[in-house]
């Protein structure tokens, strides 16, 4: 096919034994058309700036079959809400191949919503426009924030009806990531006792993503250490930026520690540590403040699956580092969000007092951090006014400003308020993807108007910049927006 040479598609995964996947032909949707095309991301792969038509569009929409690059449904398993499920695999997504970016890094091209596969179980193999827009916008919002994530190249809608609680439009997301390997891939080979495949998978993860592990005396231990480290880093970002994933099953955990599989996620509005974004999560297993604990639980499940390759004491020793790593990454992020560069013992108390105050006063987390990044110590009223208990807010601000006084720059000179605030605005977003903003964009898109989706996507590429024409997107959510219930049905 002509476009194959122009986009230099490859597929290392397809060279693995057949126990890793099933070849599946996509089932095209009717009258597909672009909802969004991520031109800046596309440019990194030498892809066209405009949403492509012709062969490339047909290929990306799953409408062109290639013998050279068959599409694959990956086989995996996983723990869902704590229960092992051996039946999982790509139930509605297919791996179309890989593309190299300008740095020579390979990204999987994965088409989500491409139809039935042997792993579809009770599902229909489809994705609806609503959930596709949510994943597109959020993965790009996370990338804009600098949080490790899978990416979105584009999305299409169609005239194919898909039934959820009501009739909806079938849609497609073109998701890209350096890896679609999940913790659940390892669990599958472990629980089916396919130990040669388990080892091969670990060897490929090392070869493709972390070849430096081969320099270690124990490459598999080094590999597991990388997974633990990247996961700790990702969770630190989630906790520091107020992101709740909602479905932290082991099949939704990327081996690379990237935010993966966006479903009923939510960013905190009011600072509410027990926030449950997934309406179907009755026990609050995946509540915001549970994420660090669950990440460790998931890593322990992965450790168990790796036990044929790694001695138990080594697995335990690596797992034991998780909390310290997470704590280290989190403090580093919080210090930079508060404009503090020196590391002081008492900082964690300052953070803790801040979180308690935000919680007690139900203060909007993103708004607070941004206003703190504009703080004028002579007139702190804007920040104080965010709290019901203003005296408590003033008392904390006094502590905070006293702490800021301890800061010095590289030449041992005091750091000015202006310099501190400038650095803070580079890490405390003005704009985040609040659920109500996504919802408004979805409602328009369902009527055939994609302008709001694209405006939001553009805005969220630069969440730290003042964008004067877009000020209204920084508004606090309306009451209905705070109470939105999002379930797994996508
Ligand atoms: P998720 O909760 O989206 O991570 O999905 C869990 C598993 O169910 C994955 O293996 C998906 O591929 C599969 N799945 C989710 N929705 C569907 C669907 N509509 N049709 C087929 N499989 C699905
Ligand atoms: Mg999933």
Coordinates of C-alpha atoms and ligand atoms in Angstrom, one line a residue:
X1 CA 0.0 0.0 0.0
X2 CA 1.4 3.4 -1.0
X3 CA 1.0 5.1 2.3
X4 CA 2.9 2.4 4.2
X5 CA 6.2 3.6 2.9
X6 CA 5.4 7.2 3.6
X7 CA 4.4 6.5 7.2
X8 CA 6.9 3.6 7.7
X9 CA 4.8 1.3 9.7
X10 CA 6.3 -1.6 11.6
X11 CA 5.1 -4.1 14.1
X12 CA 7.5 -5.8 16.6
X13 CA 4.6 -7.2 18.6
X14 CA 3.4 -9.2 15.6
X15 CA 6.7 -11.1 15.5
X16 CA 6.0 -12.6 18.9
X17 CA 4.4 -16.1 19.1
X18 CA 0.7 -16.4 18.5
X19 CA 0.0 -17.0 22.2
X20 CA 0.5 -13.2 22.6
X21 CA -2.4 -12.1 20.3
X22 CA -5.0 -13.0 17.8
X23 CA -5.0 -11.5 14.3
X24 CA -8.4 -9.7 13.9
X25 CA -9.7 -7.7 11.0
X26 CA -11.4 -4.4 12.1
X27 CA -15.1 -4.2 11.5
X28 CA -15.6 -0.8 9.9
X29 CA -18.1 1.7 11.1
X30 CA -20.6 3.5 8.7
X31 CA -19.7 6.9 7.3
X32 CA -16.7 7.6 9.6
X33 CA -15.6 11.2 9.8
X34 CA -13.0 13.1 11.9
X35 CA -14.0 14.7 15.1
X36 CA -10.4 15.8 16.0
X37 CA -6.9 15.4 14.6
X38 CA -4.0 16.1 16.9
X39 CA -1.9 18.1 14.4
X40 CA 1.0 18.9 16.8
X41 CA 1.3 15.3 17.9
X42 CA 0.9 14.0 14.3
X43 CA 3.8 16.3 13.2
X44 CA 6.1 14.4 15.5
X45 CA 5.6 11.4 13.2
X46 CA 5.8 13.3 10.0
X47 CA 2.1 12.8 9.6
X48 CA 0.0 15.5 7.8
X49 CA -1.1 18.6 9.6
X50 CA -4.7 18.3 8.4
X51 CA -6.8 15.3 9.3
X52 CA -6.0 12.9 6.5
X53 CA -8.3 11.6 3.9
X54 CA -7.6 8.9 1.3
X55 CA -5.6 5.7 2.2
X56 CA -4.2 7.0 5.4
X57 CA -7.7 7.8 6.8
X58 CA -9.0 4.4 5.6
X59 CA -6.1 2.7 7.3
X60 CA -6.5 4.6 10.6
X61 CA -10.2 4.1 10.6
X62 CA -9.8 0.3 10.2
X63 CA -11.3 0.4 6.7
X64 CA -8.2 -0.9 4.8
X65 CA -6.9 -4.4 5.4
X66 CA -3.2 -5.0 5.0
X67 CA -1.6 -8.4 4.7
X68 CA 1.7 -7.0 5.5
X69 CA 0.5 -5.5 8.8
X70 CA -2.3 -7.5 10.2
X71 CA -4.1 -5.9 13.1
X72 CA -3.8 -7.7 16.5
X73 CA -6.0 -8.1 19.6
X74 CA -3.5 -8.5 22.4
X75 CA -4.2 -11.2 25.0
X76 CA -3.9 -10.3 28.7
X77 CA -5.6 -11.0 32.0
X78 CA -5.9 -8.9 35.1
X79 CA -7.3 -8.3 38.6
X80 CA -10.5 -6.3 38.3
X81 CA -11.6 -4.8 41.6
X82 CA -9.4 -7.3 43.4
X83 CA -10.6 -10.4 41.6
X84 CA -8.5 -12.2 39.0
X85 CA -10.1 -12.5 35.6
X86 CA -8.3 -14.7 33.1
X87 CA -10.6 -13.9 30.2
X88 CA -9.4 -10.4 29.3
X89 CA -7.6 -9.1 26.2
X90 CA -8.3 -6.4 23.7
X91 CA -12.0 -6.7 23.5
X92 CA -12.7 -3.7 21.3
X93 CA -9.3 -2.3 20.4
X94 CA -6.7 -3.5 17.9
X95 CA -3.0 -2.9 17.5
X96 CA -2.5 -1.6 13.9
X97 CA 1.3 -1.3 14.1
X98 CA 4.0 1.0 15.2
X99 CA 5.2 4.4 14.0
X100 CA 8.6 6.0 14.8
X101 CA 8.7 9.6 15.8
X102 CA 11.4 12.1 14.9
X103 CA 13.5 10.9 17.8
X104 CA 13.3 7.3 16.5
X105 CA 11.0 6.2 19.4
X106 CA 8.4 3.7 18.4
X107 CA 4.7 4.3 19.3
X108 CA 2.0 1.7 19.0
X109 CA -1.0 2.7 16.9
X110 CA -4.0 1.3 18.7
X111 CA -7.6 1.6 17.3
X112 CA -10.1 1.6 20.1
X113 CA -13.7 0.7 19.1
X114 CA -12.7 -1.5 16.1
X115 CA -15.2 -4.3 16.7
X116 CA -15.5 -7.7 18.1
X117 CA -12.4 -9.9 19.0
X118 CA -12.1 -13.2 20.8
X119 CA -11.8 -11.3 24.0
X120 CA -14.9 -9.2 23.7
X121 CA -16.8 -11.4 26.2
X122 CA -20.3 -9.8 26.7
X123 CA -19.3 -6.5 24.9
X124 CA -20.0 -5.3 21.5
X125 CA -16.5 -4.3 20.5
X126 CA -17.5 -0.7 20.2
X127 CA -16.7 2.6 21.9
X128 CA -19.2 5.5 21.9
X129 CA -18.5 9.1 21.0
X130 CA -18.9 10.3 24.6
X131 CA -16.2 8.0 26.0
X132 CA -13.9 8.5 23.1
X133 CA -14.1 12.3 23.5
X134 CA -13.3 11.9 27.2
X135 CA -10.3 9.8 26.5
X136 CA -9.0 12.0 23.7
X137 CA -9.4 15.2 25.8
X138 CA -8.0 13.8 29.0
X139 CA -5.0 12.0 27.6
X140 CA -4.0 15.2 25.8
X141 CA -4.8 17.3 28.9
X142 CA -2.5 15.1 30.9
X143 CA 0.2 15.4 28.3
X144 CA -0.2 19.2 28.4
X145 CA 0.2 19.1 32.2
X146 CA 3.4 17.0 31.8
X147 CA 1.9 13.8 33.4
X148 CA 3.0 10.5 31.9
X149 CA 0.2 9.2 29.7
X150 CA -0.8 7.4 26.5
X151 CA -1.6 9.9 23.7
X152 CA -4.4 10.4 21.2
X153 CA -3.7 11.0 17.5
X154 CA -7.2 11.5 16.4
X155 CA -10.8 10.4 16.7
X156 CA -13.7 9.7 14.4
X157 CA -17.4 9.4 14.8
X158 CA -19.8 7.4 12.6
X159 CA -23.4 6.6 11.8
X160 CA -23.2 3.2 13.4
X161 CA -25.6 3.1 16.3
X162 CA -24.2 1.7 19.6
X163 CA -26.5 0.9 22.5
X164 CA -25.5 1.8 26.0
X165 CA -28.1 3.1 28.5
X166 CA -29.4 4.8 25.3
X167 CA -28.6 4.7 21.6
X168 CA -25.3 6.5 21.0
X169 CA -22.8 7.0 18.1
X170 CA -20.1 4.4 17.5
X171 CA -16.7 6.2 17.5
X172 CA -13.0 5.4 17.1
X173 CA -10.0 6.6 19.1
X174 CA -6.5 6.3 17.6
X175 CA -4.5 5.9 20.8
X176 CA -0.7 5.9 20.7
X177 CA 1.8 4.9 23.3
X178 CA 5.3 3.5 23.4
X179 CA 3.7 0.4 24.9
X180 CA 0.3 -1.2 25.3
X181 CA 1.8 -3.9 27.6
X182 CA -0.1 -4.0 30.9
X183 CA 0.6 -5.7 34.2
X184 CA -2.1 -8.1 33.1
X185 CA 0.0 -9.4 30.2
X186 CA 2.5 -10.9 32.7
X187 CA -0.4 -12.2 34.9
X188 CA -1.8 -14.0 31.9
X189 CA 1.4 -16.0 31.2
X190 CA 2.0 -16.6 34.9
X191 CA -1.5 -18.0 35.7
X192 CA -1.6 -20.1 32.6
X193 CA 1.9 -21.4 33.4
X194 CA 3.4 -20.4 30.1
X195 CA 6.7 -19.6 31.6
X196 CA 8.7 -19.4 28.4
X197 CA 6.3 -16.7 27.2
X198 CA 6.5 -14.9 30.5
X199 CA 10.3 -14.8 30.1
X200 CA 10.1 -13.8 26.5
X201 CA 7.7 -10.9 27.4
X202 CA 10.1 -9.7 30.1
X203 CA 13.0 -10.0 27.6
X204 CA 11.1 -7.9 25.1
X205 CA 10.2 -5.2 27.7
X206 CA 13.8 -4.9 28.5
X207 CA 14.9 -4.9 24.8
X208 CA 12.3 -2.4 23.7
X209 CA 12.1 0.0 26.7
X210 CA 14.9 -0.5 29.1
X211 CA 17.9 -2.0 27.5
X212 CA 20.1 -0.5 30.2
X213 CA 18.7 -3.3 32.5
X214 CA 21.0 -5.7 30.7
X215 CA 23.9 -4.0 32.3
X216 CA 22.6 -5.1 35.7
X217 CA 23.6 -8.4 37.3
X218 CA 19.9 -9.1 37.6
X219 CA 18.2 -7.7 34.5
X220 CA 14.7 -8.8 35.5
X221 CA 15.1 -7.2 39.0
X222 CA 16.2 -4.0 37.3
X223 CA 13.2 -4.2 35.0
X224 CA 10.8 -4.6 37.9
X225 CA 12.5 -1.7 39.6
X226 CA 11.8 0.4 36.6
X227 CA 8.2 -0.5 36.7
X228 CA 8.0 0.4 40.4
X229 CA 9.8 3.6 39.9
X230 CA 7.7 4.8 36.9
X231 CA 4.5 3.8 38.7
X232 CA 5.5 5.7 41.8
X233 CA 6.2 8.7 39.6
X234 CA 2.9 8.6 37.8
X235 CA 0.9 8.2 41.1
X236 CA 2.8 11.1 42.6
X237 CA 1.6 13.2 39.7
X238 CA -2.0 12.0 40.1
X239 CA -2.0 12.9 43.8
X240 CA -0.3 16.3 43.3
X241 CA -2.6 17.3 40.4
X242 CA -5.8 15.9 41.8
X243 CA -6.4 13.3 39.2
X244 CA -8.6 10.2 40.0
X245 CA -8.3 7.4 37.5
X246 CA -11.4 5.4 38.7
X247 CA -10.6 1.9 37.4
X248 CA -7.1 0.9 38.6
X249 CA -7.4 -2.7 37.6
X250 CA -4.1 -4.4 36.8
X251 CA -5.2 -4.6 33.1
X252 CA -5.3 -0.8 33.1
X253 CA -1.8 -0.4 34.5
X254 CA 0.8 0.3 31.8
X255 CA 4.2 -1.4 32.3
X256 CA 5.7 2.0 31.5
X257 CA 3.9 3.9 34.3
X258 CA 1.8 5.9 32.0
X259 CA -1.8 6.9 32.7
X260 CA -3.7 4.3 30.7
X261 CA -7.3 3.6 29.7
X262 CA -9.4 6.6 30.5
X263 CA -12.9 5.7 31.7
X264 CA -14.8 7.4 34.6
X265 CA -11.8 9.5 35.6
X266 CA -12.2 12.9 37.3
X267 CA -10.0 15.8 38.4
X268 CA -10.8 17.0 41.9
X269 CA -12.9 20.1 42.1
X270 CA -13.2 20.8 45.8
X271 CA -10.3 19.1 47.7
X272 CA -12.1 15.9 48.7
X273 CA -9.6 13.1 49.5
X274 CA -12.3 10.4 49.5
X275 CA -13.5 11.4 46.0
X276 CA -14.9 8.4 44.1
X277 CA -15.1 9.3 40.4
X278 CA -16.4 5.9 39.3
X279 CA -20.1 5.7 40.0
X280 CA -19.9 1.9 39.8
X281 CA -17.2 1.7 42.5
X282 CA -19.6 1.2 45.4
X283 CA -16.8 0.4 48.0
X284 CA -14.6 3.3 47.0
X285 CA -11.7 0.9 46.2
X286 CA -10.4 3.4 43.7
X287 CA -11.1 6.6 45.6
X288 CA -8.6 9.4 45.1
X289 CA -6.8 8.9 48.4
X290 CA -6.6 5.1 47.9
X291 CA -4.6 5.3 44.7
X292 CA -1.1 5.0 46.3
X293 CA -2.2 2.0 48.2
X294 CA -3.9 0.4 45.2
X295 CA -0.8 1.1 43.0
X296 CA 1.3 -0.9 45.5
X297 CA -1.4 -3.7 45.5
X298 CA -1.2 -3.8 41.7
X299 CA 2.6 -3.9 41.8
X300 CA 2.4 -6.8 44.3
X301 CA 0.2 -8.6 41.8
X302 CA 2.8 -8.0 39.1
X303 CA 5.5 -9.2 41.5
X304 CA 3.6 -12.4 42.0
X305 CA 3.4 -12.9 38.3
X306 CA 7.2 -12.3 38.0
X307 CA 8.0 -14.8 40.7
X308 CA 9.3 -17.5 38.3
X309 CA 11.9 -14.9 37.0
X310 CA 12.8 -13.1 40.2
X311 CA 13.7 -14.5 43.6
X312 CA 11.2 -13.6 46.3
X313 CA 13.5 -11.5 48.5
X314 CA 14.5 -9.4 45.5
X315 CA 10.8 -8.8 44.6
X316 CA 10.1 -7.8 48.2
X317 CA 13.1 -5.6 48.4
X318 CA 12.0 -3.7 45.2
X319 CA 8.4 -3.4 46.4
X320 CA 9.6 -2.1 49.7
X321 CA 11.0 0.9 47.9
X322 CA 7.7 2.0 46.4
X323 CA 6.4 4.1 49.3
X324 CA 9.7 6.0 49.7
X325 CA 9.9 6.6 46.0
X326 CA 6.3 7.8 45.8
X327 CA 6.9 10.1 48.9
X328 CA 10.0 11.5 47.3
X329 CA 8.4 12.3 43.9
X330 CA 5.3 13.7 45.6
X331 CA 7.2 16.0 47.9
X332 CA 9.3 17.2 45.0
X333 CA 6.1 18.0 43.0
X334 CA 4.4 19.7 46.0
X335 CA 7.5 21.7 46.7
X336 CA 7.6 23.0 43.2
X337 CA 3.9 23.7 43.2
X338 CA 4.4 25.8 46.3
X339 CA 7.5 27.5 44.9
X340 CA 9.9 25.9 47.4
X341 CA 13.2 24.6 46.0
X342 CA 15.1 24.0 49.2
X343 CA 14.3 20.7 51.0
X344 CA 13.3 21.3 54.6
X345 CA 12.3 18.7 57.1
X346 CA 9.1 20.5 58.2
X347 CA 7.7 20.9 54.6
X348 CA 5.6 17.8 54.8
X349 CA 3.8 19.3 57.8
X350 CA 3.1 22.5 55.8
X351 CA 1.7 20.4 53.0
X352 CA -0.4 18.4 55.4
X353 CA -1.8 21.5 57.1
X354 CA -2.7 22.9 53.6
X355 CA -4.5 19.7 52.5
X356 CA -6.5 19.6 55.8
X357 CA -7.5 23.2 55.4
X358 CA -8.5 22.8 51.8
X359 CA -10.6 19.7 52.8
X360 CA -12.3 21.3 55.8
X361 CA -13.2 24.4 53.7
X362 CA -14.1 22.5 50.5
X363 CA -11.8 24.7 48.5
X364 CA -11.4 24.1 44.8
X365 CA -7.9 22.5 44.5
X366 CA -6.8 23.8 41.1
X367 CA -8.2 27.3 41.8
X368 CA -6.4 27.5 45.1
X369 CA -3.0 26.4 43.7
X370 CA -3.3 28.9 40.9
X371 CA -4.3 31.8 43.1
X372 CA -1.4 30.9 45.4
X373 CA 0.8 31.2 42.3
X374 CA -0.4 34.9 42.0
X375 CA -0.1 35.7 45.7
X376 CA 0.8 39.2 46.7
X377 CA 1.8 39.0 50.3
X378 CA 0.6 42.6 50.9
X379 CA -2.8 41.7 49.7
X380 CA -3.5 38.0 50.2
X381 CA -7.3 38.5 50.2
X382 CA -7.9 36.7 46.9
X383 CA -6.5 33.6 48.4
X384 CA -8.1 34.1 51.9
X385 CA -11.5 34.6 50.3
X386 CA -11.5 31.0 48.9
X387 CA -11.9 29.8 52.5
X388 CA -14.9 29.8 54.9
X389 CA -12.5 29.9 57.8
X390 CA -10.5 32.9 56.9
X391 CA -8.6 33.1 60.1
X392 CA -7.3 29.6 59.6
X393 CA -6.4 30.4 56.0
X394 CA -4.5 33.5 57.1
X395 CA -2.6 31.5 59.7
X396 CA -1.5 29.0 57.1
X397 CA -0.5 31.7 54.7
X398 CA 1.6 33.3 57.4
X399 CA 3.4 30.0 57.9
X400 CA 3.8 29.6 54.2
X401 CA 5.2 33.1 53.7
X402 CA 7.6 32.5 56.5
X403 CA 8.7 29.3 54.9
X404 CA 9.2 31.2 51.6
X405 CA 11.6 33.6 53.4
X406 CA 14.0 30.6 53.8
X407 CA 14.4 30.2 50.1
X408 CA 17.5 31.4 48.4
X409 CA 18.6 31.2 44.8
X410 CA 21.8 29.7 43.4
X411 CA 23.8 32.8 44.4
X412 CA 22.4 32.5 48.0
X413 CA 20.2 35.6 47.4
X414 CA 16.6 35.7 48.7
X415 CA 14.0 34.6 46.0
X416 CA 11.6 37.4 45.1
X417 CA 7.9 36.9 45.3
X418 CA 7.7 37.6 41.6
X419 CA 10.3 34.9 40.7
X420 CA 8.6 32.4 43.0
X421 CA 5.2 33.1 41.5
X422 CA 6.4 32.8 38.0
X423 CA 7.9 29.4 38.7
X424 CA 4.7 28.3 40.4
X425 CA 2.5 29.3 37.5
X426 CA 4.5 27.0 35.3
X427 CA 3.4 24.0 37.4
X428 CA 0.0 25.0 38.7
X429 CA -2.5 24.9 35.8
X430 CA -5.0 27.6 35.2
X431 CA -7.0 25.2 33.0
X432 CA -7.9 21.5 33.7
X433 CA -10.4 19.1 32.1
X434 CA -13.2 19.4 34.6
X435 CA -15.9 16.9 34.0
X436 CA -18.5 19.5 33.2
X437 CA -16.3 21.0 30.5
X438 CA -15.9 17.6 28.8
X439 CA -19.7 17.1 29.2
X440 CA -20.5 20.4 27.4
X441 CA -18.2 19.5 24.6
X442 CA -19.7 16.0 24.3
X443 CA -23.3 17.4 24.1
X444 CA -22.3 19.6 21.2
X445 CA -20.4 16.9 19.4
X446 CA -23.3 14.5 19.7
X447 CA -25.2 17.1 17.7
X448 CA -22.5 17.1 15.0
X449 CA -20.7 20.3 16.2
X450 CA -17.1 19.4 17.1
X451 CA -16.0 23.0 17.7
X452 CA -16.1 22.8 21.5
X453 CA -14.1 19.5 21.6
X454 CA -11.4 21.1 19.4
X455 CA -11.4 24.4 21.4
X456 CA -10.9 22.4 24.6
X457 CA -8.2 20.2 23.2
X458 CA -6.4 23.3 22.0
X459 CA -6.8 25.1 25.3
X460 CA -5.5 22.1 27.3
X461 CA -2.3 21.9 25.3
X462 CA -1.2 24.9 27.3
X463 CA -2.8 24.6 30.7
X464 CA -0.3 26.8 32.4
X465 CA -0.6 29.8 30.0
X466 CA -2.9 32.7 30.6
X467 CA -5.2 32.5 27.6
X468 CA -7.2 35.8 27.9
X469 CA -9.9 34.8 25.4
X470 CA -10.5 31.5 27.2
X471 CA -10.9 32.9 30.7
X472 CA -14.4 31.3 31.1
X473 CA -12.9 27.8 30.9
X474 CA -11.2 28.5 34.2
X475 CA -14.6 29.0 36.0
X476 CA -15.5 26.9 38.9
X477 CA -18.0 24.1 38.0
X478 CA -21.7 24.7 38.3
X479 CA -23.5 22.5 40.9
X480 CA -24.6 20.0 38.3
X481 CA -21.0 19.7 37.1
X482 CA -19.8 18.8 40.6
X483 CA -22.4 16.1 41.0
X484 CA -21.9 14.4 37.7
X485 CA -21.9 10.6 37.9
X486 CA -19.8 8.7 35.4
X487 CA -19.9 5.0 35.3
X488 CA -17.8 2.3 33.5
X489 CA -20.3 2.1 30.7
X490 CA -18.2 3.3 27.7
Ligands
LIG1 P1 -12.0 -1.4 30.7 O1 -12.9 -1.4 32.0 O2 -12.5 -0.4 29.7 O3 -10.6 -1.3 31.0 O4 -12.3 -2.8 30.0 C1 -12.0 -4.0 30.6 C2 -12.0 -5.1 29.5 O5 -13.2 -5.2 28.9 C3 -11.0 -4.8 28.4 O6 -10.4 -6.1 28.1 C4 -11.8 -4.3 27.3 O7 -11.2 -4.6 26.0 C5 -13.1 -5.0 27.5 N1 -14.2 -4.2 27.0 C6 -14.7 -3.0 27.5 N2 -15.7 -2.5 26.8 C7 -15.9 -3.4 25.8 C8 -16.9 -3.5 24.8 N3 -17.8 -2.6 24.6 N4 -16.8 -4.6 23.9 C9 -15.9 -5.5 24.1 N5 -15.0 -5.5 25.1 C10 -15.0 -4.5 25.9
LIG2 MG1 -9.0 -1.5 30.1

